[in-house]
mmCIF file with all atom_site columns, C-alpha atoms in Angstrom:
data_model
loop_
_atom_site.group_PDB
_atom_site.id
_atom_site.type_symbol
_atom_site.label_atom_id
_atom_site.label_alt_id
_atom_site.label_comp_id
_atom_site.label_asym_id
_atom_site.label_entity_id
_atom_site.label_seq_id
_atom_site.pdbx_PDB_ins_code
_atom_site.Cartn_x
_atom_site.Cartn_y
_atom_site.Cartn_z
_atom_site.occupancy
_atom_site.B_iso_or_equiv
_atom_site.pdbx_formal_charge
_atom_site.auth_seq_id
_atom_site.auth_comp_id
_atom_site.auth_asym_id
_atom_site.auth_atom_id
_atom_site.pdbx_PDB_model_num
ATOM 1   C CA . UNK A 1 1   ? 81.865  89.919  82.670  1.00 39.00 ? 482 UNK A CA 1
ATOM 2   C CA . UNK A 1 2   ? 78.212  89.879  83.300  1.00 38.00 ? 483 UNK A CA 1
ATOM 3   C CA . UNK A 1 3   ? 77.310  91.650  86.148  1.00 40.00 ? 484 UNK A CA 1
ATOM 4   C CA . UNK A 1 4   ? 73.452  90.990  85.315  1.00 38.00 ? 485 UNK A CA 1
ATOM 5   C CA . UNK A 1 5   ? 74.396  87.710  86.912  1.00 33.00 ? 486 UNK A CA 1
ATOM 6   C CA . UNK A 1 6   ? 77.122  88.409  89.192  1.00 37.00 ? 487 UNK A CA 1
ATOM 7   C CA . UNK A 1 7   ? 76.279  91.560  91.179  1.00 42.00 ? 488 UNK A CA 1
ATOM 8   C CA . UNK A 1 8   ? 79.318  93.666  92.083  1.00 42.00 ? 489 UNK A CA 1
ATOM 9   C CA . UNK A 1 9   ? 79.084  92.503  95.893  1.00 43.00 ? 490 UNK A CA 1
ATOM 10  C CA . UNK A 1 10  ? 78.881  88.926  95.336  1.00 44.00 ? 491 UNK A CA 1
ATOM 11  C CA . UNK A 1 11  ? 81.795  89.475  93.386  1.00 38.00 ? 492 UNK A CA 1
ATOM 12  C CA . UNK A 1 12  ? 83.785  91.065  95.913  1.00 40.00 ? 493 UNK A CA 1
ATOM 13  C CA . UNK A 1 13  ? 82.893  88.390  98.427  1.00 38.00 ? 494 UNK A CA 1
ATOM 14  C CA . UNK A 1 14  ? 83.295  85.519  96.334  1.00 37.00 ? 495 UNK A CA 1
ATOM 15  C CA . UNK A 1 15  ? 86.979  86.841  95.666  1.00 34.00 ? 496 UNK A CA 1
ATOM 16  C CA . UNK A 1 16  ? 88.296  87.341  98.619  1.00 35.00 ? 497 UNK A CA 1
ATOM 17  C CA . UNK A 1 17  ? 90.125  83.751  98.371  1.00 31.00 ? 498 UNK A CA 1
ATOM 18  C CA . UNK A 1 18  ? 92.114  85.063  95.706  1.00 29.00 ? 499 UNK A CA 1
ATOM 19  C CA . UNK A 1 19  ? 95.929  85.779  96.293  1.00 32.00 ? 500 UNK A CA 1
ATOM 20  C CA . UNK A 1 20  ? 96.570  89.049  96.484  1.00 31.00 ? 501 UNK A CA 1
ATOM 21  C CA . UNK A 1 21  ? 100.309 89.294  95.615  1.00 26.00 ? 502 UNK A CA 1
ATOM 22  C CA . UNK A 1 22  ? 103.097 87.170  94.692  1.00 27.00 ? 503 UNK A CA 1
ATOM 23  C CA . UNK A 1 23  ? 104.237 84.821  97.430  1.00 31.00 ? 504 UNK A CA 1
ATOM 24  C CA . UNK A 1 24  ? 107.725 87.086  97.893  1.00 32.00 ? 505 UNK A CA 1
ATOM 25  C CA . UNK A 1 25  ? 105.739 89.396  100.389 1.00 30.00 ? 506 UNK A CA 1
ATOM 26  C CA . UNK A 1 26  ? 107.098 88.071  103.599 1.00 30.00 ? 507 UNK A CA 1
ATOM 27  C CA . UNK A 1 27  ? 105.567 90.828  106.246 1.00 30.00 ? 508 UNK A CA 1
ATOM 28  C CA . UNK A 1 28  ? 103.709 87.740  108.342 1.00 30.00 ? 509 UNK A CA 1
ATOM 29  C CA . UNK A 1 29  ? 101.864 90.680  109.911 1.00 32.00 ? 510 UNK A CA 1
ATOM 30  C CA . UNK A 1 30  ? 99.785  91.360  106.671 1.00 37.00 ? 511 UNK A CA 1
ATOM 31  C CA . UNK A 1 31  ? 100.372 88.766  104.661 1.00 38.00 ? 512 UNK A CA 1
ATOM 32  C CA . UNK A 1 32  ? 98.518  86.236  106.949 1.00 37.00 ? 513 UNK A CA 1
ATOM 33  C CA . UNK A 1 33  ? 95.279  87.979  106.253 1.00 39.00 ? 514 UNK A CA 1
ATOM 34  C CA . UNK A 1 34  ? 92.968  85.661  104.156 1.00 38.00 ? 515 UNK A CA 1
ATOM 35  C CA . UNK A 1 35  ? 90.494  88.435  102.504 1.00 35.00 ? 516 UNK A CA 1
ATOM 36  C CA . UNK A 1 36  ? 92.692  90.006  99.748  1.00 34.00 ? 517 UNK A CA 1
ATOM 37  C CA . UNK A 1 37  ? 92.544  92.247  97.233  1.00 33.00 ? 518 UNK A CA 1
ATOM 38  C CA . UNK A 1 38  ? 89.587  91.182  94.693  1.00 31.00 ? 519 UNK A CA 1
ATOM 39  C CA . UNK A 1 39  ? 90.075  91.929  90.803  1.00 26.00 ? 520 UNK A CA 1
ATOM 40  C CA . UNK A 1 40  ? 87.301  93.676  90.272  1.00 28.00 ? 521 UNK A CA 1
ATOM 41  C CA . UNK A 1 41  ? 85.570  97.088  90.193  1.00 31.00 ? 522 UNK A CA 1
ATOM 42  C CA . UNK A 1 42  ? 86.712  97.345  86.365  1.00 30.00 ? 523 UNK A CA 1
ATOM 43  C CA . UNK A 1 43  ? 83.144  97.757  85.533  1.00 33.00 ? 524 UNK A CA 1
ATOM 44  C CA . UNK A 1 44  ? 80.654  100.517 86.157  1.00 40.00 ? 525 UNK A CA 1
ATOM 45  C CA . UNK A 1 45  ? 77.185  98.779  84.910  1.00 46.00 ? 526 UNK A CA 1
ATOM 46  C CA . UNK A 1 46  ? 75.241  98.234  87.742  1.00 43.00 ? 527 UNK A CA 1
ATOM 47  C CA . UNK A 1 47  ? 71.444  97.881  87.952  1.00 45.00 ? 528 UNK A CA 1
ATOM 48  C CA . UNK A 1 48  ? 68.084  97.412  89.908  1.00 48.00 ? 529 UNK A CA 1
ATOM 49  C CA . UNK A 1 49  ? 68.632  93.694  88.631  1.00 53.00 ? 530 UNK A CA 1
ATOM 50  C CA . UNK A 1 50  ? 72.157  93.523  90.418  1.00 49.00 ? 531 UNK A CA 1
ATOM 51  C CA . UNK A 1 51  ? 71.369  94.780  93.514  1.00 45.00 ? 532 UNK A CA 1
ATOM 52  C CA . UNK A 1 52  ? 68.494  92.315  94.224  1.00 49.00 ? 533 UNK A CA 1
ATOM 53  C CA . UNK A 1 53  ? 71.031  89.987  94.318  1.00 51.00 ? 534 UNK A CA 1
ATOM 54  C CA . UNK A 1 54  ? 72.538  91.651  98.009  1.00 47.00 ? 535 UNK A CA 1
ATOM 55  C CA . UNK A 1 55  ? 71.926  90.641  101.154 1.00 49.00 ? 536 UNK A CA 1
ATOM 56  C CA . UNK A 1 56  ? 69.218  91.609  103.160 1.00 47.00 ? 537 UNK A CA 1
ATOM 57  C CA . UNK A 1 57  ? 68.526  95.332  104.593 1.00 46.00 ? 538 UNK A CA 1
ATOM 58  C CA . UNK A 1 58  ? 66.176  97.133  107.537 1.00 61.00 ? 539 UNK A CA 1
ATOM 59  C CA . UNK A 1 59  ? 67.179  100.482 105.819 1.00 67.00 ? 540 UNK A CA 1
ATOM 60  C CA . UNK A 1 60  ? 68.725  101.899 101.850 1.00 68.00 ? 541 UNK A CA 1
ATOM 61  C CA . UNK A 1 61  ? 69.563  104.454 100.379 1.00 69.00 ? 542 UNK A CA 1
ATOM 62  C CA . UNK A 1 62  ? 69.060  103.468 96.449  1.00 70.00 ? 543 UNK A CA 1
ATOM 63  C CA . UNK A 1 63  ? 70.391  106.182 93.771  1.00 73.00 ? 544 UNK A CA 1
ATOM 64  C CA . UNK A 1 64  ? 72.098  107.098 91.012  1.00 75.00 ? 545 UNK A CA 1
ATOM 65  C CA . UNK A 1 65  ? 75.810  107.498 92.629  1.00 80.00 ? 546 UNK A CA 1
ATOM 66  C CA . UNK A 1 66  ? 74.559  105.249 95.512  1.00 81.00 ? 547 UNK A CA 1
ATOM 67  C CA . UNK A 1 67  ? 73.650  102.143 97.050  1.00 80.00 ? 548 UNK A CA 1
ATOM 68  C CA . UNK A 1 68  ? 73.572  101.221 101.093 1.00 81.00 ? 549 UNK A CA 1
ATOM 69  C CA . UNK A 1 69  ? 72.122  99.345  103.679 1.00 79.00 ? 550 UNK A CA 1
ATOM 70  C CA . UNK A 1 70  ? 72.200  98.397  107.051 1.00 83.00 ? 551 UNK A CA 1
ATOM 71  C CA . UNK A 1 71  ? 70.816  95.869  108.987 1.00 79.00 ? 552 UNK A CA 1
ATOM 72  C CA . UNK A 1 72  ? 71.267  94.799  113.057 1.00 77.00 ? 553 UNK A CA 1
ATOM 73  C CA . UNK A 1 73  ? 73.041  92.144  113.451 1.00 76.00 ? 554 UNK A CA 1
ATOM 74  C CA . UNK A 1 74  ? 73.942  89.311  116.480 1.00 73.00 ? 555 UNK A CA 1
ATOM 75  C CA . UNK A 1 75  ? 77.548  90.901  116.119 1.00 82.00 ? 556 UNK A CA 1
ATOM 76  C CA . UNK A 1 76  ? 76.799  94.444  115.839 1.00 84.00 ? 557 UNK A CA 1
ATOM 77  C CA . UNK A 1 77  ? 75.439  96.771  113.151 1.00 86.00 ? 558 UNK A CA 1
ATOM 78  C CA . UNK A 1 78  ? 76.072  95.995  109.957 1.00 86.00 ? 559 UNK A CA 1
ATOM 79  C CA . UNK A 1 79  ? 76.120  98.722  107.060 1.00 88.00 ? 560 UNK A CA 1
ATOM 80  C CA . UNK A 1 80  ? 77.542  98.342  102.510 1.00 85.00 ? 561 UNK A CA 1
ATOM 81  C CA . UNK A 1 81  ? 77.520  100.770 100.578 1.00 86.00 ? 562 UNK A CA 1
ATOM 82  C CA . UNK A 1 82  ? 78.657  101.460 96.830  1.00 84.00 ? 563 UNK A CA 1
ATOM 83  C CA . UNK A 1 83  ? 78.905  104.797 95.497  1.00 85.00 ? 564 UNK A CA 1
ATOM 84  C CA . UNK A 1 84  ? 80.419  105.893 92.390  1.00 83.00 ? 565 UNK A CA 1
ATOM 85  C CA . UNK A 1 85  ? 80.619  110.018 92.179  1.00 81.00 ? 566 UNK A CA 1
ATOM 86  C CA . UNK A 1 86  ? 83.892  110.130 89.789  1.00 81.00 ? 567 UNK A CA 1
ATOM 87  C CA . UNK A 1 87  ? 85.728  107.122 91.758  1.00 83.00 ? 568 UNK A CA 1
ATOM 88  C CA . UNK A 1 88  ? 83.505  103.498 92.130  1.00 84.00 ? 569 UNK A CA 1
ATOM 89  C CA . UNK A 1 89  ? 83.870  102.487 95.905  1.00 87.00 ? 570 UNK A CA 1
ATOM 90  C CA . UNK A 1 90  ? 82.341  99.897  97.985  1.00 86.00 ? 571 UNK A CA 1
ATOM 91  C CA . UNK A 1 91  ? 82.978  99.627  101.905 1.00 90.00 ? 572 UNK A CA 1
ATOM 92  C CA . UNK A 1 92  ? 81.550  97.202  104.260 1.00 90.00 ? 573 UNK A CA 1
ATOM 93  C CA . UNK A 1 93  ? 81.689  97.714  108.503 1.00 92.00 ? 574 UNK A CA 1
ATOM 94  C CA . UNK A 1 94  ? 80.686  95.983  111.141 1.00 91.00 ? 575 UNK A CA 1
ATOM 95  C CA . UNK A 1 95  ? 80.222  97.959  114.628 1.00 92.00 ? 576 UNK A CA 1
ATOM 96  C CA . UNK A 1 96  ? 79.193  96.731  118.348 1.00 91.00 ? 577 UNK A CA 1
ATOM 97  C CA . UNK A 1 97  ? 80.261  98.685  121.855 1.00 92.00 ? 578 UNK A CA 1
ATOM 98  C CA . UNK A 1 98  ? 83.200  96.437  121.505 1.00 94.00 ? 579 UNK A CA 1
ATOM 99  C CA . UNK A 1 99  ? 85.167  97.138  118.050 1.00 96.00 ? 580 UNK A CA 1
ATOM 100 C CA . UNK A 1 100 ? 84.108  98.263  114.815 1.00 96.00 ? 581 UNK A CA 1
ATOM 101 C CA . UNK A 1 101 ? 85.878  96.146  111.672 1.00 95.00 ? 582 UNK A CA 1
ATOM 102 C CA . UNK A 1 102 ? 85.538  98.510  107.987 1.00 94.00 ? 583 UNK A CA 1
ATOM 103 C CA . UNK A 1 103 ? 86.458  97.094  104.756 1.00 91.00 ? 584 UNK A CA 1
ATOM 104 C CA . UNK A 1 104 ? 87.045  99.519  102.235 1.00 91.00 ? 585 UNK A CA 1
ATOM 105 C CA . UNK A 1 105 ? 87.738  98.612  98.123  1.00 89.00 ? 586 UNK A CA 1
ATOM 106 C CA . UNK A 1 106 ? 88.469  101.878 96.050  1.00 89.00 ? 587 UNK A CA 1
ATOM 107 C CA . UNK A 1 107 ? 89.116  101.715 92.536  1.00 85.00 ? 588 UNK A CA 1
ATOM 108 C CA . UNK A 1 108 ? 90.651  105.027 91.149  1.00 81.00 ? 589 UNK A CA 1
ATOM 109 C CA . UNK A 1 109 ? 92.618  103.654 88.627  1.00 81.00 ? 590 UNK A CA 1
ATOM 110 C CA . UNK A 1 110 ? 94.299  101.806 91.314  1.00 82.00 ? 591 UNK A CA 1
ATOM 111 C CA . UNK A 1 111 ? 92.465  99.154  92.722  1.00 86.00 ? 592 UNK A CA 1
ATOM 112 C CA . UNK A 1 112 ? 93.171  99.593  96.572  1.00 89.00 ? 593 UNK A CA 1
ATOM 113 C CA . UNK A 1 113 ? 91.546  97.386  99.580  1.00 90.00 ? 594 UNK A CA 1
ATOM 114 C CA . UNK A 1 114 ? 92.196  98.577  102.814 1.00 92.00 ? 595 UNK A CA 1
ATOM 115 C CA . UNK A 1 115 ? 91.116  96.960  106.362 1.00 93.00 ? 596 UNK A CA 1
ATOM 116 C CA . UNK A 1 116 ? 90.664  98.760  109.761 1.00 96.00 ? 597 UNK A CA 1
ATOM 117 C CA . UNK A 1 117 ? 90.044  97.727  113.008 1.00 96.00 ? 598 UNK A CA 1
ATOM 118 C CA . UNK A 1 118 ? 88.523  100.037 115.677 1.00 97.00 ? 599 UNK A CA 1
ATOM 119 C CA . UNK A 1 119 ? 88.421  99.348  119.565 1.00 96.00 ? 600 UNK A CA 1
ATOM 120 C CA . UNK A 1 120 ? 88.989  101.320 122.998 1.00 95.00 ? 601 UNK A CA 1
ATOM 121 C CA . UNK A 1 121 ? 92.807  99.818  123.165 1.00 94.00 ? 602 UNK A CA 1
ATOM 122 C CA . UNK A 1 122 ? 93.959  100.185 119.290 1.00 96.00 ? 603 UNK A CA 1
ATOM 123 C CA . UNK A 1 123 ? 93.588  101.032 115.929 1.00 96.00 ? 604 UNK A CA 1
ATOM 124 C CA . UNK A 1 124 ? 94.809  98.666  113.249 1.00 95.00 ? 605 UNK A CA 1
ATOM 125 C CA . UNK A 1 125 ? 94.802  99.408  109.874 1.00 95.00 ? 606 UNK A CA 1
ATOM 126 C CA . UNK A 1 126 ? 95.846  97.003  106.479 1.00 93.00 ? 607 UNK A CA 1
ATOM 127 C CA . UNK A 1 127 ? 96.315  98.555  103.394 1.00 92.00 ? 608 UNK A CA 1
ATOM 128 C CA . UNK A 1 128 ? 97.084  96.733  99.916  1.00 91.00 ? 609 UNK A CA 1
ATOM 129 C CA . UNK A 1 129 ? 97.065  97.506  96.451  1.00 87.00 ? 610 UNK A CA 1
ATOM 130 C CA . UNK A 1 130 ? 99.017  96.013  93.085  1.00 85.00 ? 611 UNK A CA 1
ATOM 131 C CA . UNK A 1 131 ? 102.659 97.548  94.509  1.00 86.00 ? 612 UNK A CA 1
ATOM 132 C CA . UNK A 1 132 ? 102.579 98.429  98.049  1.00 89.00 ? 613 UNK A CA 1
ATOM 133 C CA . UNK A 1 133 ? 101.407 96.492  101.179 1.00 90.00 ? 614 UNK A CA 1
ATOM 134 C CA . UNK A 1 134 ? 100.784 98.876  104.880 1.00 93.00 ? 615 UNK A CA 1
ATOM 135 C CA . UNK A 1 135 ? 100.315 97.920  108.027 1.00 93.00 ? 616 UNK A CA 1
ATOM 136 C CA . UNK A 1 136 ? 99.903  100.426 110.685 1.00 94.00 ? 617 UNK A CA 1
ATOM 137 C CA . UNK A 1 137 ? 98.818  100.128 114.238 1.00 94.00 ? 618 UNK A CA 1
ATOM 138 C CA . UNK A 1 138 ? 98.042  102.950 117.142 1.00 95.00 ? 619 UNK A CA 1
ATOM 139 C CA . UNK A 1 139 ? 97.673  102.909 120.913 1.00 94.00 ? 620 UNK A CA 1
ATOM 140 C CA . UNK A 1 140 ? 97.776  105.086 123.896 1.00 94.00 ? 621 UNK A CA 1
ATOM 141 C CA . UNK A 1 141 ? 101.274 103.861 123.979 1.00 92.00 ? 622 UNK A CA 1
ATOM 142 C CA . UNK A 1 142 ? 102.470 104.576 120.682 1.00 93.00 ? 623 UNK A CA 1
ATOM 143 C CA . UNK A 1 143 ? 102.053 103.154 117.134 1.00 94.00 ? 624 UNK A CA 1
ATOM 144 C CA . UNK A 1 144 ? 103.969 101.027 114.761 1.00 92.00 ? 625 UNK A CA 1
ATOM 145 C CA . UNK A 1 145 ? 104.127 101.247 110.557 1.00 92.00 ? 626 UNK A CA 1
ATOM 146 C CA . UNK A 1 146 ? 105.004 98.568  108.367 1.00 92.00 ? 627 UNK A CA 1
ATOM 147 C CA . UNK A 1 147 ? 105.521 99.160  104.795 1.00 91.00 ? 628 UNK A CA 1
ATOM 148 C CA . UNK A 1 148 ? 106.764 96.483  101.576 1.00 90.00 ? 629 UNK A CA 1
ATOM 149 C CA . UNK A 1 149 ? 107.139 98.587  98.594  1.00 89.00 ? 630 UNK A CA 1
ATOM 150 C CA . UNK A 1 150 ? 108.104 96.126  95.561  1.00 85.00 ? 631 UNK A CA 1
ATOM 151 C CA . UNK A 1 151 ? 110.299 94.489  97.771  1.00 83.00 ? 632 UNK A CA 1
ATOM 152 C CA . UNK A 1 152 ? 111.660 97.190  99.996  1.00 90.00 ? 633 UNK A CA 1
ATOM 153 C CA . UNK A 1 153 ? 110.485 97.032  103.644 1.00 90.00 ? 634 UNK A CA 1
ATOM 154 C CA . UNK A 1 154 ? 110.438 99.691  105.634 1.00 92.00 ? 635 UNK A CA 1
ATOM 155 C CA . UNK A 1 155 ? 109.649 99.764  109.656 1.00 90.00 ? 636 UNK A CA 1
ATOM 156 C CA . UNK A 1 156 ? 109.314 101.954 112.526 1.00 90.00 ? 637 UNK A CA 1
ATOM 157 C CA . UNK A 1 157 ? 107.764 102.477 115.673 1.00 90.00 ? 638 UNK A CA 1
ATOM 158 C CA . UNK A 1 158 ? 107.261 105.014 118.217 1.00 93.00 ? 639 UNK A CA 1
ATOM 159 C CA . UNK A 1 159 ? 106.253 105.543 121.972 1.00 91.00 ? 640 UNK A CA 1
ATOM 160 C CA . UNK A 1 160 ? 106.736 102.836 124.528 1.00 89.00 ? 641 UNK A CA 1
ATOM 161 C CA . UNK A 1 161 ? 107.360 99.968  122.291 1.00 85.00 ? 642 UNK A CA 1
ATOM 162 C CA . UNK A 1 162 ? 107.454 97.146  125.127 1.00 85.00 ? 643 UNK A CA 1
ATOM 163 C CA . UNK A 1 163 ? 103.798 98.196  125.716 1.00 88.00 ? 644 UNK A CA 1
ATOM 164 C CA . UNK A 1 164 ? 102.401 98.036  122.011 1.00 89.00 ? 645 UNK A CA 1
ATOM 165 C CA . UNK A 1 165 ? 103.817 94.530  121.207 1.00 83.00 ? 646 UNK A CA 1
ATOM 166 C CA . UNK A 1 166 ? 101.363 92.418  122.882 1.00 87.00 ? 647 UNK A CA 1
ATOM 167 C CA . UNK A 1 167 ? 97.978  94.651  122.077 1.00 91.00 ? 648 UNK A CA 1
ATOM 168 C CA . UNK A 1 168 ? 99.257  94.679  118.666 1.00 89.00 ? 649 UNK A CA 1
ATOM 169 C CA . UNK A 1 169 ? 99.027  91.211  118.049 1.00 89.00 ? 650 UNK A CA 1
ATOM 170 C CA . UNK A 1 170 ? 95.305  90.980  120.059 1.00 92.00 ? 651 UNK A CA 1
ATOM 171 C CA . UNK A 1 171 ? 94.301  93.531  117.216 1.00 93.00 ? 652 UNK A CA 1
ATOM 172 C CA . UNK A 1 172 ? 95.835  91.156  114.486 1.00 91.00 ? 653 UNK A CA 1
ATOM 173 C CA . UNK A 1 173 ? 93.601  87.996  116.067 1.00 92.00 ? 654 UNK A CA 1
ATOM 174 C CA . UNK A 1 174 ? 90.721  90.234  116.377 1.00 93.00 ? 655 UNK A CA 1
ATOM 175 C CA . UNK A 1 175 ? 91.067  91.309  112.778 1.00 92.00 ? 656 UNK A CA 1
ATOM 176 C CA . UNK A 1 176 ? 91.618  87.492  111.180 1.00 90.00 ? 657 UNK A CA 1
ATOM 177 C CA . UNK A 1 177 ? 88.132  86.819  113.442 1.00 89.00 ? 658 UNK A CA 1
ATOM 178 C CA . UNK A 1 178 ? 85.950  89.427  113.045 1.00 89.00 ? 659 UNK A CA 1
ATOM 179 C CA . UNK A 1 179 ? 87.155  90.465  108.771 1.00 88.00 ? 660 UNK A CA 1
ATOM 180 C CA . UNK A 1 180 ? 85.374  86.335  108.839 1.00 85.00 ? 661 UNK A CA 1
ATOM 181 C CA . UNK A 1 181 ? 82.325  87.515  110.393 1.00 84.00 ? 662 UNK A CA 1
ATOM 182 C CA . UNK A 1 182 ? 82.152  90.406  108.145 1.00 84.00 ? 663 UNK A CA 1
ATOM 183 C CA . UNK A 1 183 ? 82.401  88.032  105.239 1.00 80.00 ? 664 UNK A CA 1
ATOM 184 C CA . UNK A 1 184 ? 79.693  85.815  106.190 1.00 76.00 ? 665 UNK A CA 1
ATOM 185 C CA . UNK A 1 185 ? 77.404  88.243  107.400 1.00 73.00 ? 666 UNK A CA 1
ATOM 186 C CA . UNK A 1 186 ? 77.516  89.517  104.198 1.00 70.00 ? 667 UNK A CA 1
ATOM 187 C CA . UNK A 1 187 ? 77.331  86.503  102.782 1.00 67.00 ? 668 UNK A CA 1
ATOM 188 C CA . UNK A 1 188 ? 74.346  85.325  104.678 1.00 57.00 ? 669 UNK A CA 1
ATOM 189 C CA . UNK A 1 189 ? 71.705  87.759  105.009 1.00 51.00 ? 670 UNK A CA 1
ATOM 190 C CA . UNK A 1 190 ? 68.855  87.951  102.462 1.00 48.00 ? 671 UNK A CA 1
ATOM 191 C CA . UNK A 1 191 ? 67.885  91.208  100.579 1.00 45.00 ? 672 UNK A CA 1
ATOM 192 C CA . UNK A 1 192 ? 63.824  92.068  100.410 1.00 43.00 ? 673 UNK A CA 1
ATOM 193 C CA . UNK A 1 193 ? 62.929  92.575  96.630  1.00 44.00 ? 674 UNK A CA 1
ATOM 194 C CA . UNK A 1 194 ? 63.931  96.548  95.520  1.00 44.00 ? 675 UNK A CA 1
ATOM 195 C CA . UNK A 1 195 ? 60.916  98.415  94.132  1.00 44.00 ? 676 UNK A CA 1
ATOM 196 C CA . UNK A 1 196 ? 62.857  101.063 92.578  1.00 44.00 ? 677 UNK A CA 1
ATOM 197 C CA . UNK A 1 197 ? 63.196  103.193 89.067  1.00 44.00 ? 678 UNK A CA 1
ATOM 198 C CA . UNK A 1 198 ? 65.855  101.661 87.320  1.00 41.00 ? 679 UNK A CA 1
ATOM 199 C CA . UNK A 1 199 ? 69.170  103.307 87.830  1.00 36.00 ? 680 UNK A CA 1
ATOM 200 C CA . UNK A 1 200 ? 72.881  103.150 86.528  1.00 35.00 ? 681 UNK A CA 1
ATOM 201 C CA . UNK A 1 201 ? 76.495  104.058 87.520  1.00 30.00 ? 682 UNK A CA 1
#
């Protein structure tokens, strides 16, 4: 693949349509998410040429092991970054006084994507890779895990489980909404031309 073309985070983004697993995961919970797992990461070449190709910035950090930004946005501050000190990882968040939505993509020989969702009620977290699919959410109330494991499920929750039903789904809406804006944020902002040496992973 040619990442002098494709930078690594248009990849990511243009992926997430992908399927991420075979169609026997069942877990409606997790499996309704549309931003799966993207095949990628495989490849460590990355360049001054690559990352002109981003979206747009007010502040980076531009380096050997690293490359960030953040920028304001209408929903929130919005921060990437891709580092690569042994293990290549890219993570994404979005954060207003209201929530703050991370995506994380690790590859360390597993390639591992894992989504969490931050407000003053909950915290919801998604976690996929090539075998195993997690789902875990926390309140005041309690928390709840969710777990398929090539095909074995496993369940529990603790704490006042009447009261975690209903906040637990709001965090699954918020997610499917604001993992979108994520996307298109990053999708839509433009990147200022880098004046940098050039650098590699």
């Amino acid at each position: 693949m040619d990442l002098g073309t494709i930078g690594v985070i248009g990849l990511v983004l243009s992926l997430l349509s992908i399927p991420f697993l075979s169609n026997s995961i069942t877990m409606s919970a997790i499996s309704d998410y549309k931003y799966p797992v993207a095949g990628i990461l495989n490849e460590t070449d990355f360049d001054t040429q690559d990352a002109e190709k981003y979206p747009g910035t007010a502040e980076k950090t531009f380096g050997p092991n690293i490359f960030s930004y953040k920028t304001d946005t209408s929903f929130g501050s919005f921060e990437l970054t891709a580092t690569n000190d042994g293990t290549l990882k890219i993570s994404q968040s979005l954060t207003n006084p209201e929530l703050k939505i991370e995506r994380i993509i690790i590859n360390n020989n597993t390639l591992e994507e894992t989504w969490v969702l931050t407000t003053n009620t909950g915290i919801l977290k998604s976690t996929k890779n090539f075998n195993v699919v997690k789902e875990e959410f926390s309140t005041p109330a309690g928390s709840c895990f969710k777990e398929e494991n090539m095909g074995e499920i496993t369940e529990y929750c603790t704490g006042q489980i009447h009261k975690i039903d209903g906040v637990w789904e709001k965090h699954k809406d918020l997610m499917a909404e604001w993992s979108e804006k994520l996307a298109n944020i990053s999708s839509n902002i433009e990147l200022p031309n880098i004046k940098s040496t050039q650098w590699n992973y």
